[in-house]
Amino acid sequence: MERWDRVGRSAAYGAALALLPYLLIKVSWVAGSLMGLLPVGDGFGRAEWVVLNTVTVGMAAIGIALALALVRPWGMRIPGAPVVFCAWVGSGFLVSILPFGVLGALLDAGGGAAGGPADPADPAMPVWEGVLVQFSFVGMGLGLAVAVPAYLRRRWPGAFSGRLGDGPHTALPWAAVVGAAVGLFWLYWAAGGTAGIAHPAERITDWYVLGAVSGFWALAGSAAVGMIARARPARLPRRLPLVFGWVGSGSLFAWSGWKLPITLYMAWADPVGARPPEHLAVAVVLHGCAVLAGAAMLRTLVRPRVRTAEPRARDDAAPRPGA
């Protein structure tokens, strides 16, 4: 345990340092746009571009604070809910970015992830900036992958113990069904499906890869939450579906929570030069369902184990009419 804690602490510091270049790049984008020294992205006005990148500055600052909370003593004293939520959202973002970056490099993808947090609709990012951005995401992702489990085990050691059969058996949650349906639709698009596609020519390699990765994690998270709710298979260690449920639900919530307001803005403002492949109405429905399903799946994962025997005992002890 001590060795695991030492590795987790080192990974947390490494994650914070890795994300620092991304934060500085985004600050320079905001400052340069306000002073007229840097161009804005295609399909955005100056105000929209500044607001969008200011949001990513805040996200990067929260990510650095989260990494420090996972290793500093004050991180064990602050309320657990905000730490868990930020770690969950950050894991959801990064678990898709890491394989996306690797597959994109192998397939020689020509641009950033469409609508992604690293470079929304900016076709003119210098190569060195792109390298630093990818380094930040890869470093943050790998660091959190080690630091978050180490922190959770220190703070809530009982959450990862036991097997699925030790918990109560409940019905399949609606969130798992909705999440699986969204994931199947994304995989259908990634396989070349055209239903719900408005501009087929706009589908680029990055769009296919990110859709496939997001669809996979949506299905994996839905299956894991379903196994936890149904307590099957009974002998499976609880930590395995917890990890997949955590990552899959976070991916659903984080990515669609990011894309939903951008899609709504495109539907409302119809900016010139911004033409996503999918029908905007279909995209809004899918992202809305993904956000709701991801949040509900997290509630299933963190819900405490209830004692099902107590209500039955009270019912049996109560006198029956006519006894």
PDB file of C-alpha atoms in Angstrom:
ATOM      1  CA  MET A   1       0.000   0.000   0.000  1.00  0.00           C
ATOM      2  CA  GLU A   2       2.829   2.396   0.836  1.00  0.00           C
ATOM      3  CA  ARG A   3       4.479   1.831  -2.535  1.00  0.00           C
ATOM      4  CA  TRP A   4       1.117   2.344  -4.293  1.00  0.00           C
ATOM      5  CA  ASP A   5       0.626   5.613  -2.399  1.00  0.00           C
ATOM      6  CA  ARG A   6       4.079   6.855  -3.331  1.00  0.00           C
ATOM      7  CA  VAL A   7       3.478   6.093  -6.999  1.00  0.00           C
ATOM      8  CA  GLY A   8       0.069   7.770  -6.845  1.00  0.00           C
ATOM      9  CA  ARG A   9       1.485  10.916  -5.276  1.00  0.00           C
ATOM     10  CA  SER A  10       4.232  11.175  -7.900  1.00  0.00           C
ATOM     11  CA  ALA A  11       1.640  10.663 -10.651  1.00  0.00           C
ATOM     12  CA  ALA A  12      -0.537  13.459  -9.245  1.00  0.00           C
ATOM     13  CA  TYR A  13       2.345  15.948  -9.300  1.00  0.00           C
ATOM     14  CA  GLY A  14       3.242  14.816 -12.815  1.00  0.00           C
ATOM     15  CA  ALA A  15      -0.350  15.327 -13.984  1.00  0.00           C
ATOM     16  CA  ALA A  16      -0.404  18.881 -12.646  1.00  0.00           C
ATOM     17  CA  LEU A  17       2.885  19.745 -14.344  1.00  0.00           C
ATOM     18  CA  ALA A  18       1.833  18.132 -17.617  1.00  0.00           C
ATOM     19  CA  LEU A  19      -1.345  20.230 -17.874  1.00  0.00           C
ATOM     20  CA  LEU A  20       0.489  23.505 -17.251  1.00  0.00           C
ATOM     21  CA  PRO A  21       1.549  24.021 -20.949  1.00  0.00           C
ATOM     22  CA  TYR A  22      -2.072  23.654 -22.078  1.00  0.00           C
ATOM     23  CA  LEU A  23      -3.173  26.251 -19.542  1.00  0.00           C
ATOM     24  CA  LEU A  24      -0.517  28.727 -20.695  1.00  0.00           C
ATOM     25  CA  ILE A  25      -1.377  28.162 -24.381  1.00  0.00           C
ATOM     26  CA  LYS A  26      -5.062  28.810 -23.762  1.00  0.00           C
ATOM     27  CA  VAL A  27      -4.306  31.963 -21.764  1.00  0.00           C
ATOM     28  CA  SER A  28      -2.189  33.221 -24.657  1.00  0.00           C
ATOM     29  CA  TRP A  29      -5.048  32.503 -27.075  1.00  0.00           C
ATOM     30  CA  VAL A  30      -7.497  34.531 -25.016  1.00  0.00           C
ATOM     31  CA  ALA A  31      -5.072  37.423 -24.538  1.00  0.00           C
ATOM     32  CA  GLY A  32      -3.969  37.397 -28.177  1.00  0.00           C
ATOM     33  CA  SER A  33      -7.559  37.383 -29.438  1.00  0.00           C
ATOM     34  CA  LEU A  34      -8.552  40.280 -27.189  1.00  0.00           C
ATOM     35  CA  MET A  35      -5.576  42.341 -28.402  1.00  0.00           C
ATOM     36  CA  GLY A  36      -6.134  41.405 -32.045  1.00  0.00           C
ATOM     37  CA  LEU A  37      -2.811  39.596 -32.337  1.00  0.00           C
ATOM     38  CA  LEU A  38      -4.211  36.118 -32.989  1.00  0.00           C
ATOM     39  CA  PRO A  39      -7.004  35.020 -35.361  1.00  0.00           C
ATOM     40  CA  VAL A  40     -10.211  33.435 -34.148  1.00  0.00           C
ATOM     41  CA  GLY A  41     -11.389  29.973 -35.175  1.00  0.00           C
ATOM     42  CA  ASP A  42     -13.578  29.315 -38.188  1.00  0.00           C
ATOM     43  CA  GLY A  43     -17.277  29.833 -37.505  1.00  0.00           C
ATOM     44  CA  PHE A  44     -16.718  31.948 -34.367  1.00  0.00           C
ATOM     45  CA  GLY A  45     -16.867  35.649 -33.690  1.00  0.00           C
ATOM     46  CA  ARG A  46     -14.309  37.243 -31.409  1.00  0.00           C
ATOM     47  CA  ALA A  47     -16.632  37.219 -28.386  1.00  0.00           C
ATOM     48  CA  GLU A  48     -17.627  33.581 -28.842  1.00  0.00           C
ATOM     49  CA  TRP A  49     -14.015  32.546 -29.365  1.00  0.00           C
ATOM     50  CA  VAL A  50     -12.867  34.328 -26.195  1.00  0.00           C
ATOM     51  CA  VAL A  51     -15.697  32.841 -24.135  1.00  0.00           C
ATOM     52  CA  LEU A  52     -15.040  29.332 -25.433  1.00  0.00           C
ATOM     53  CA  ASN A  53     -11.336  29.461 -24.687  1.00  0.00           C
ATOM     54  CA  THR A  54     -11.911  31.131 -21.327  1.00  0.00           C
ATOM     55  CA  VAL A  55     -13.995  28.092 -20.415  1.00  0.00           C
ATOM     56  CA  THR A  56     -11.094  25.808 -21.352  1.00  0.00           C
ATOM     57  CA  VAL A  57      -8.764  27.950 -19.221  1.00  0.00           C
ATOM     58  CA  GLY A  58     -11.067  27.342 -16.283  1.00  0.00           C
ATOM     59  CA  MET A  59     -11.194  23.624 -17.051  1.00  0.00           C
ATOM     60  CA  ALA A  60      -7.395  23.430 -17.123  1.00  0.00           C
ATOM     61  CA  ALA A  61      -7.126  25.323 -13.823  1.00  0.00           C
ATOM     62  CA  ILE A  62      -9.627  22.950 -12.228  1.00  0.00           C
ATOM     63  CA  GLY A  63      -7.662  19.997 -13.590  1.00  0.00           C
ATOM     64  CA  ILE A  64      -4.437  21.247 -12.001  1.00  0.00           C
ATOM     65  CA  ALA A  65      -6.231  21.910  -8.696  1.00  0.00           C
ATOM     66  CA  LEU A  66      -7.721  18.422  -8.839  1.00  0.00           C
ATOM     67  CA  ALA A  67      -4.315  16.820  -9.365  1.00  0.00           C
ATOM     68  CA  LEU A  68      -2.947  18.691  -6.354  1.00  0.00           C
ATOM     69  CA  ALA A  69      -5.990  17.730  -4.256  1.00  0.00           C
ATOM     70  CA  LEU A  70      -5.177  14.075  -4.922  1.00  0.00           C
ATOM     71  CA  VAL A  71      -1.762  14.414  -3.278  1.00  0.00           C
ATOM     72  CA  ARG A  72      -1.804  17.316  -0.805  1.00  0.00           C
ATOM     73  CA  PRO A  73      -3.060  16.875   2.788  1.00  0.00           C
ATOM     74  CA  TRP A  74      -5.859  19.425   2.279  1.00  0.00           C
ATOM     75  CA  GLY A  75      -7.286  17.136  -0.399  1.00  0.00           C
ATOM     76  CA  MET A  76      -8.271  14.647   2.301  1.00  0.00           C
ATOM     77  CA  ARG A  77     -10.027  17.332   4.369  1.00  0.00           C
ATOM     78  CA  ILE A  78     -12.197  19.004   1.743  1.00  0.00           C
ATOM     79  CA  PRO A  79     -15.670  17.555   1.023  1.00  0.00           C
ATOM     80  CA  GLY A  80     -15.468  14.409  -1.059  1.00  0.00           C
ATOM     81  CA  ALA A  81     -18.289  15.280  -3.476  1.00  0.00           C
ATOM     82  CA  PRO A  82     -16.467  18.012  -5.476  1.00  0.00           C
ATOM     83  CA  VAL A  83     -13.285  15.936  -5.652  1.00  0.00           C
ATOM     84  CA  VAL A  84     -15.167  12.887  -6.890  1.00  0.00           C
ATOM     85  CA  PHE A  85     -17.151  14.930  -9.419  1.00  0.00           C
ATOM     86  CA  CYS A  86     -14.098  16.691 -10.874  1.00  0.00           C
ATOM     87  CA  ALA A  87     -12.124  13.441 -11.012  1.00  0.00           C
ATOM     88  CA  TRP A  88     -15.062  11.728 -12.709  1.00  0.00           C
ATOM     89  CA  VAL A  89     -15.450  14.448 -15.357  1.00  0.00           C
ATOM     90  CA  GLY A  90     -11.700  14.642 -15.926  1.00  0.00           C
ATOM     91  CA  SER A  91     -11.469  10.876 -16.336  1.00  0.00           C
ATOM     92  CA  GLY A  92     -14.349  10.982 -18.813  1.00  0.00           C
ATOM     93  CA  PHE A  93     -12.600  13.567 -20.959  1.00  0.00           C
ATOM     94  CA  LEU A  94      -9.168  12.022 -20.897  1.00  0.00           C
ATOM     95  CA  VAL A  95     -10.152   8.393 -21.401  1.00  0.00           C
ATOM     96  CA  SER A  96     -11.423   9.341 -24.852  1.00  0.00           C
ATOM     97  CA  ILE A  97      -8.601  11.725 -25.682  1.00  0.00           C
ATOM     98  CA  LEU A  98      -5.800   9.225 -25.009  1.00  0.00           C
ATOM     99  CA  PRO A  99      -6.858   6.484 -27.453  1.00  0.00           C
ATOM    100  CA  PHE A 100      -8.091   9.148 -29.851  1.00  0.00           C
ATOM    101  CA  GLY A 101      -4.640  10.738 -29.920  1.00  0.00           C
ATOM    102  CA  VAL A 102      -2.913   7.402 -30.478  1.00  0.00           C
ATOM    103  CA  LEU A 103      -5.306   6.227 -33.183  1.00  0.00           C
ATOM    104  CA  GLY A 104      -5.311   9.651 -34.804  1.00  0.00           C
ATOM    105  CA  ALA A 105      -1.528   9.571 -35.055  1.00  0.00           C
ATOM    106  CA  LEU A 106      -1.527   6.036 -36.466  1.00  0.00           C
ATOM    107  CA  LEU A 107      -4.157   6.940 -39.040  1.00  0.00           C
ATOM    108  CA  ASP A 108      -2.432  10.237 -39.837  1.00  0.00           C
ATOM    109  CA  ALA A 109      -5.482  12.276 -38.869  1.00  0.00           C
ATOM    110  CA  GLY A 110      -5.225  15.757 -40.247  1.00  0.00           C
ATOM    111  CA  GLY A 111      -6.792  17.873 -37.519  1.00  0.00           C
ATOM    112  CA  GLY A 112      -7.864  18.137 -33.921  1.00  0.00           C
ATOM    113  CA  ALA A 113     -10.891  16.425 -32.524  1.00  0.00           C
ATOM    114  CA  ALA A 114     -13.860  18.232 -33.942  1.00  0.00           C
ATOM    115  CA  GLY A 115     -15.453  20.185 -31.150  1.00  0.00           C
ATOM    116  CA  GLY A 116     -12.970  18.859 -28.639  1.00  0.00           C
ATOM    117  CA  PRO A 117     -11.660  20.893 -25.710  1.00  0.00           C
ATOM    118  CA  ALA A 118      -8.122  21.097 -27.030  1.00  0.00           C
ATOM    119  CA  ASP A 119      -8.706  23.022 -30.224  1.00  0.00           C
ATOM    120  CA  PRO A 120     -12.328  23.816 -31.114  1.00  0.00           C
ATOM    121  CA  ALA A 121     -12.537  24.454 -34.860  1.00  0.00           C
ATOM    122  CA  ASP A 122      -9.076  26.057 -35.164  1.00  0.00           C
ATOM    123  CA  PRO A 123      -7.339  24.903 -38.357  1.00  0.00           C
ATOM    124  CA  ALA A 124      -4.180  26.976 -37.946  1.00  0.00           C
ATOM    125  CA  MET A 125      -2.615  25.690 -34.723  1.00  0.00           C
ATOM    126  CA  PRO A 126       1.189  25.620 -35.050  1.00  0.00           C
ATOM    127  CA  VAL A 127       2.786  22.203 -34.885  1.00  0.00           C
ATOM    128  CA  TRP A 128       4.640  22.949 -31.657  1.00  0.00           C
ATOM    129  CA  GLU A 129       1.415  24.010 -29.963  1.00  0.00           C
ATOM    130  CA  GLY A 130      -0.283  20.841 -31.103  1.00  0.00           C
ATOM    131  CA  VAL A 131       2.580  18.765 -29.673  1.00  0.00           C
ATOM    132  CA  LEU A 132       2.364  20.564 -26.321  1.00  0.00           C
ATOM    133  CA  VAL A 133      -1.412  20.155 -26.190  1.00  0.00           C
ATOM    134  CA  GLN A 134      -1.141  16.428 -26.861  1.00  0.00           C
ATOM    135  CA  PHE A 135       1.623  16.157 -24.250  1.00  0.00           C
ATOM    136  CA  SER A 136      -0.600  17.895 -21.703  1.00  0.00           C
ATOM    137  CA  PHE A 137      -3.530  15.579 -22.322  1.00  0.00           C
ATOM    138  CA  VAL A 138      -1.455  12.407 -22.406  1.00  0.00           C
ATOM    139  CA  GLY A 139       0.472  13.379 -19.272  1.00  0.00           C
ATOM    140  CA  MET A 140      -2.676  14.403 -17.411  1.00  0.00           C
ATOM    141  CA  GLY A 141      -4.501  11.248 -18.476  1.00  0.00           C
ATOM    142  CA  LEU A 142      -1.723   8.886 -17.447  1.00  0.00           C
ATOM    143  CA  GLY A 143      -1.192  10.752 -14.188  1.00  0.00           C
ATOM    144  CA  LEU A 144      -4.861  10.672 -13.201  1.00  0.00           C
ATOM    145  CA  ALA A 145      -5.118   7.013 -14.187  1.00  0.00           C
ATOM    146  CA  VAL A 146      -2.734   6.242 -11.306  1.00  0.00           C
ATOM    147  CA  ALA A 147      -3.415   9.115  -8.883  1.00  0.00           C
ATOM    148  CA  VAL A 148      -7.233   8.887  -8.758  1.00  0.00           C
ATOM    149  CA  PRO A 149      -7.436   5.179  -7.723  1.00  0.00           C
ATOM    150  CA  ALA A 150      -4.696   5.752  -5.136  1.00  0.00           C
ATOM    151  CA  TYR A 151      -6.608   8.698  -3.652  1.00  0.00           C
ATOM    152  CA  LEU A 152      -9.931   6.859  -3.627  1.00  0.00           C
ATOM    153  CA  ARG A 153      -8.376   3.851  -1.903  1.00  0.00           C
ATOM    154  CA  ARG A 154      -6.870   6.087   0.767  1.00  0.00           C
ATOM    155  CA  ARG A 155     -10.106   7.947   1.431  1.00  0.00           C
ATOM    156  CA  TRP A 156     -12.744   5.222   0.878  1.00  0.00           C
ATOM    157  CA  PRO A 157     -10.963   1.858   1.162  1.00  0.00           C
ATOM    158  CA  GLY A 158     -14.202  -0.101   1.512  1.00  0.00           C
ATOM    159  CA  ALA A 159     -15.629   1.037  -1.819  1.00  0.00           C
ATOM    160  CA  PHE A 160     -13.391  -1.343  -3.799  1.00  0.00           C
ATOM    161  CA  SER A 161     -13.704  -4.385  -1.586  1.00  0.00           C
ATOM    162  CA  GLY A 162     -15.965  -7.376  -1.952  1.00  0.00           C
ATOM    163  CA  ARG A 163     -17.686  -8.944  -4.931  1.00  0.00           C
ATOM    164  CA  LEU A 164     -20.803  -8.131  -6.881  1.00  0.00           C
ATOM    165  CA  GLY A 165     -22.849 -10.802  -5.130  1.00  0.00           C
ATOM    166  CA  ASP A 166     -22.304  -9.096  -1.762  1.00  0.00           C
ATOM    167  CA  GLY A 167     -24.562  -6.174  -2.704  1.00  0.00           C
ATOM    168  CA  PRO A 168     -28.320  -5.919  -3.173  1.00  0.00           C
ATOM    169  CA  HIS A 169     -29.929  -7.042  -6.435  1.00  0.00           C
ATOM    170  CA  THR A 170     -31.922  -4.333  -8.238  1.00  0.00           C
ATOM    171  CA  ALA A 171     -33.559  -3.915 -11.622  1.00  0.00           C
ATOM    172  CA  LEU A 172     -31.538  -2.845 -14.650  1.00  0.00           C
ATOM    173  CA  PRO A 173     -31.266   0.971 -14.413  1.00  0.00           C
ATOM    174  CA  TRP A 174     -32.840   3.008 -17.194  1.00  0.00           C
ATOM    175  CA  ALA A 175     -29.572   4.950 -17.470  1.00  0.00           C
ATOM    176  CA  ALA A 176     -27.702   1.825 -18.551  1.00  0.00           C
ATOM    177  CA  VAL A 177     -30.264   1.195 -21.292  1.00  0.00           C
ATOM    178  CA  VAL A 178     -30.149   4.801 -22.538  1.00  0.00           C
ATOM    179  CA  GLY A 179     -26.344   4.902 -22.382  1.00  0.00           C
ATOM    180  CA  ALA A 180     -26.091   1.686 -24.376  1.00  0.00           C
ATOM    181  CA  ALA A 181     -28.501   3.021 -27.012  1.00  0.00           C
ATOM    182  CA  VAL A 182     -26.442   6.219 -27.386  1.00  0.00           C
ATOM    183  CA  GLY A 183     -23.241   4.189 -27.648  1.00  0.00           C
ATOM    184  CA  LEU A 184     -24.704   1.948 -30.335  1.00  0.00           C
ATOM    185  CA  PHE A 185     -25.776   4.984 -32.352  1.00  0.00           C
ATOM    186  CA  TRP A 186     -22.269   6.474 -32.148  1.00  0.00           C
ATOM    187  CA  LEU A 187     -20.737   3.170 -33.219  1.00  0.00           C
ATOM    188  CA  TYR A 188     -23.220   3.021 -36.096  1.00  0.00           C
ATOM    189  CA  TRP A 189     -21.975   6.420 -37.267  1.00  0.00           C
ATOM    190  CA  ALA A 190     -18.356   5.370 -36.793  1.00  0.00           C
ATOM    191  CA  ALA A 191     -19.014   2.317 -38.979  1.00  0.00           C
ATOM    192  CA  GLY A 192     -20.248   4.570 -41.801  1.00  0.00           C
ATOM    193  CA  GLY A 193     -23.997   4.727 -41.089  1.00  0.00           C
ATOM    194  CA  THR A 194     -25.800   7.636 -42.707  1.00  0.00           C
ATOM    195  CA  ALA A 195     -29.058   7.877 -40.736  1.00  0.00           C
ATOM    196  CA  GLY A 196     -29.039  11.218 -38.916  1.00  0.00           C
ATOM    197  CA  ILE A 197     -26.173  12.565 -41.045  1.00  0.00           C
ATOM    198  CA  ALA A 198     -26.798  15.925 -42.744  1.00  0.00           C
ATOM    199  CA  HIS A 199     -23.398  16.573 -44.366  1.00  0.00           C
ATOM    200  CA  PRO A 200     -21.630  13.292 -45.210  1.00  0.00           C
ATOM    201  CA  ALA A 201     -18.682  15.086 -46.817  1.00  0.00           C
ATOM    202  CA  GLU A 202     -17.787  16.692 -43.469  1.00  0.00           C
ATOM    203  CA  ARG A 203     -16.987  13.349 -41.847  1.00  0.00           C
ATOM    204  CA  ILE A 204     -13.227  13.240 -41.332  1.00  0.00           C
ATOM    205  CA  THR A 205     -10.988  10.612 -39.755  1.00  0.00           C
ATOM    206  CA  ASP A 206     -10.966  12.370 -36.393  1.00  0.00           C
ATOM    207  CA  TRP A 207     -14.777  12.327 -36.311  1.00  0.00           C
ATOM    208  CA  TYR A 208     -14.884   8.583 -36.984  1.00  0.00           C
ATOM    209  CA  VAL A 209     -12.209   7.763 -34.399  1.00  0.00           C
ATOM    210  CA  LEU A 210     -13.697   9.877 -31.618  1.00  0.00           C
ATOM    211  CA  GLY A 211     -17.158   8.474 -32.323  1.00  0.00           C
ATOM    212  CA  ALA A 212     -15.860   4.907 -32.110  1.00  0.00           C
ATOM    213  CA  VAL A 213     -13.997   5.560 -28.853  1.00  0.00           C
ATOM    214  CA  SER A 214     -16.974   7.342 -27.278  1.00  0.00           C
ATOM    215  CA  GLY A 215     -19.339   4.586 -28.384  1.00  0.00           C
ATOM    216  CA  PHE A 216     -17.114   1.902 -26.894  1.00  0.00           C
ATOM    217  CA  TRP A 217     -16.935   3.598 -23.496  1.00  0.00           C
ATOM    218  CA  ALA A 218     -20.679   4.248 -23.504  1.00  0.00           C
ATOM    219  CA  LEU A 219     -21.330   0.532 -23.987  1.00  0.00           C
ATOM    220  CA  ALA A 220     -18.648  -0.514 -21.487  1.00  0.00           C
ATOM    221  CA  GLY A 221     -19.953   1.848 -18.815  1.00  0.00           C
ATOM    222  CA  SER A 222     -23.559   0.801 -19.378  1.00  0.00           C
ATOM    223  CA  ALA A 223     -22.675  -2.890 -19.132  1.00  0.00           C
ATOM    224  CA  ALA A 224     -20.677  -2.318 -15.941  1.00  0.00           C
ATOM    225  CA  VAL A 225     -23.479  -0.352 -14.259  1.00  0.00           C
ATOM    226  CA  GLY A 226     -25.940  -3.054 -15.280  1.00  0.00           C
ATOM    227  CA  MET A 227     -23.752  -5.741 -13.669  1.00  0.00           C
ATOM    228  CA  ILE A 228     -23.450  -3.738 -10.442  1.00  0.00           C
ATOM    229  CA  ALA A 229     -27.206  -3.162 -10.244  1.00  0.00           C
ATOM    230  CA  ARG A 230     -28.063  -6.798 -10.920  1.00  0.00           C
ATOM    231  CA  ALA A 231     -25.174  -8.107  -8.764  1.00  0.00           C
ATOM    232  CA  ARG A 232     -24.141 -10.538 -11.507  1.00  0.00           C
ATOM    233  CA  PRO A 233     -21.829 -12.362 -11.986  1.00  0.00           C
ATOM    234  CA  ALA A 234     -21.765 -12.790  -8.223  1.00  0.00           C
ATOM    235  CA  ARG A 235     -18.093 -13.772  -7.884  1.00  0.00           C
ATOM    236  CA  LEU A 236     -16.691 -10.948  -9.973  1.00  0.00           C
ATOM    237  CA  PRO A 237     -14.555  -8.526  -7.896  1.00  0.00           C
ATOM    238  CA  ARG A 238     -16.491  -5.301  -7.412  1.00  0.00           C
ATOM    239  CA  ARG A 239     -13.559  -3.080  -8.389  1.00  0.00           C
ATOM    240  CA  LEU A 240     -13.582  -4.221 -12.039  1.00  0.00           C
ATOM    241  CA  PRO A 241     -17.093  -3.027 -13.011  1.00  0.00           C
ATOM    242  CA  LEU A 242     -16.606   0.018 -10.787  1.00  0.00           C
ATOM    243  CA  VAL A 243     -13.652   1.133 -12.911  1.00  0.00           C
ATOM    244  CA  PHE A 244     -15.448   0.601 -16.227  1.00  0.00           C
ATOM    245  CA  GLY A 245     -18.658   2.149 -14.909  1.00  0.00           C
ATOM    246  CA  TRP A 246     -16.745   5.153 -13.587  1.00  0.00           C
ATOM    247  CA  VAL A 247     -14.893   5.756 -16.844  1.00  0.00           C
ATOM    248  CA  GLY A 248     -17.813   4.996 -19.156  1.00  0.00           C
ATOM    249  CA  SER A 249     -20.337   7.173 -17.341  1.00  0.00           C
ATOM    250  CA  GLY A 250     -17.772   9.973 -17.083  1.00  0.00           C
ATOM    251  CA  SER A 251     -17.122   9.800 -20.821  1.00  0.00           C
ATOM    252  CA  LEU A 252     -20.860  10.023 -21.549  1.00  0.00           C
ATOM    253  CA  PHE A 253     -21.360  13.008 -19.256  1.00  0.00           C
ATOM    254  CA  ALA A 254     -18.148  14.926 -19.965  1.00  0.00           C
ATOM    255  CA  TRP A 255     -18.016  14.777 -23.760  1.00  0.00           C
ATOM    256  CA  SER A 256     -21.715  15.324 -24.326  1.00  0.00           C
ATOM    257  CA  GLY A 257     -21.780  18.001 -21.626  1.00  0.00           C
ATOM    258  CA  TRP A 258     -19.081  19.764 -23.650  1.00  0.00           C
ATOM    259  CA  LYS A 259     -20.654  19.232 -27.064  1.00  0.00           C
ATOM    260  CA  LEU A 260     -24.283  19.960 -26.135  1.00  0.00           C
ATOM    261  CA  PRO A 261     -23.924  23.753 -25.628  1.00  0.00           C
ATOM    262  CA  ILE A 262     -21.746  24.010 -28.759  1.00  0.00           C
ATOM    263  CA  THR A 263     -24.378  22.138 -30.780  1.00  0.00           C
ATOM    264  CA  LEU A 264     -27.146  24.343 -29.385  1.00  0.00           C
ATOM    265  CA  TYR A 265     -25.124  27.426 -30.293  1.00  0.00           C
ATOM    266  CA  MET A 266     -24.680  26.166 -33.858  1.00  0.00           C
ATOM    267  CA  ALA A 267     -28.401  25.467 -34.150  1.00  0.00           C
ATOM    268  CA  TRP A 268     -29.271  28.929 -32.839  1.00  0.00           C
ATOM    269  CA  ALA A 269     -26.618  31.124 -34.498  1.00  0.00           C
ATOM    270  CA  ASP A 270     -25.868  29.073 -37.658  1.00  0.00           C
ATOM    271  CA  PRO A 271     -22.255  30.364 -37.802  1.00  0.00           C
ATOM    272  CA  VAL A 272     -20.611  30.537 -41.205  1.00  0.00           C
ATOM    273  CA  GLY A 273     -18.064  27.783 -41.831  1.00  0.00           C
ATOM    274  CA  ALA A 274     -19.326  25.483 -39.047  1.00  0.00           C
ATOM    275  CA  ARG A 275     -21.014  22.437 -40.585  1.00  0.00           C
ATOM    276  CA  PRO A 276     -20.974  19.350 -38.371  1.00  0.00           C
ATOM    277  CA  PRO A 277     -21.699  16.076 -40.168  1.00  0.00           C
ATOM    278  CA  GLU A 278     -24.748  15.113 -38.104  1.00  0.00           C
ATOM    279  CA  HIS A 279     -28.203  16.709 -38.048  1.00  0.00           C
ATOM    280  CA  LEU A 280     -28.157  19.244 -35.223  1.00  0.00           C
ATOM    281  CA  ALA A 281     -31.497  18.082 -33.817  1.00  0.00           C
ATOM    282  CA  VAL A 282     -30.297  14.473 -33.697  1.00  0.00           C
ATOM    283  CA  ALA A 283     -27.025  15.531 -32.079  1.00  0.00           C
ATOM    284  CA  VAL A 284     -28.874  17.566 -29.422  1.00  0.00           C
ATOM    285  CA  VAL A 285     -31.064  14.577 -28.520  1.00  0.00           C
ATOM    286  CA  LEU A 286     -28.097  12.188 -28.329  1.00  0.00           C
ATOM    287  CA  HIS A 287     -25.960  14.535 -26.228  1.00  0.00           C
ATOM    288  CA  GLY A 288     -28.864  15.339 -23.918  1.00  0.00           C
ATOM    289  CA  CYS A 289     -29.566  11.635 -23.367  1.00  0.00           C
ATOM    290  CA  ALA A 290     -25.865  10.969 -22.787  1.00  0.00           C
ATOM    291  CA  VAL A 291     -25.592  13.700 -20.124  1.00  0.00           C
ATOM    292  CA  LEU A 292     -28.650  12.422 -18.254  1.00  0.00           C
ATOM    293  CA  ALA A 293     -27.579   8.786 -18.525  1.00  0.00           C
ATOM    294  CA  GLY A 294     -24.020   9.504 -17.379  1.00  0.00           C
ATOM    295  CA  ALA A 295     -25.204  11.451 -14.315  1.00  0.00           C
ATOM    296  CA  ALA A 296     -27.713   8.740 -13.367  1.00  0.00           C
ATOM    297  CA  MET A 297     -25.078   6.027 -13.810  1.00  0.00           C
ATOM    298  CA  LEU A 298     -22.746   7.854 -11.422  1.00  0.00           C
ATOM    299  CA  ARG A 299     -25.550   7.938  -8.850  1.00  0.00           C
ATOM    300  CA  THR A 300     -25.860   4.170  -9.144  1.00  0.00           C
ATOM    301  CA  LEU A 301     -22.116   3.749  -8.647  1.00  0.00           C
ATOM    302  CA  VAL A 302     -21.817   5.924  -5.530  1.00  0.00           C
ATOM    303  CA  ARG A 303     -25.133   4.934  -3.941  1.00  0.00           C
ATOM    304  CA  PRO A 304     -24.445   3.308  -0.567  1.00  0.00           C
ATOM    305  CA  ARG A 305     -25.400  -0.279  -0.055  1.00  0.00           C
ATOM    306  CA  VAL A 306     -28.776  -0.379   1.650  1.00  0.00           C
ATOM    307  CA  ARG A 307     -29.830  -2.961   4.151  1.00  0.00           C
ATOM    308  CA  THR A 308     -32.692  -4.781   2.583  1.00  0.00           C
ATOM    309  CA  ALA A 309     -33.411  -6.928   5.621  1.00  0.00           C
ATOM    310  CA  GLU A 310     -34.455  -4.126   7.979  1.00  0.00           C
ATOM    311  CA  PRO A 311     -37.800  -3.193   6.357  1.00  0.00           C
ATOM    312  CA  ARG A 312     -38.779  -6.867   6.186  1.00  0.00           C
ATOM    313  CA  ALA A 313     -37.903  -7.322   9.850  1.00  0.00           C
ATOM    314  CA  ARG A 314     -40.090  -4.356  10.849  1.00  0.00           C
ATOM    315  CA  ASP A 315     -42.958  -5.669   8.736  1.00  0.00           C
ATOM    316  CA  ASP A 316     -42.703  -9.074  10.367  1.00  0.00           C
ATOM    317  CA  ALA A 317     -42.648  -7.554  13.846  1.00  0.00           C
ATOM    318  CA  ALA A 318     -45.747  -5.398  13.279  1.00  0.00           C
ATOM    319  CA  PRO A 319     -49.042  -6.951  14.486  1.00  0.00           C
ATOM    320  CA  ARG A 320     -51.334  -8.067  11.687  1.00  0.00           C
ATOM    321  CA  PRO A 321     -55.032  -7.138  11.654  1.00  0.00           C
ATOM    322  CA  GLY A 322     -57.118  -9.807  13.323  1.00  0.00           C
ATOM    323  CA  ALA A 323     -54.176 -11.494  14.995  1.00  0.00           C
TER     324      ALA A 323
END
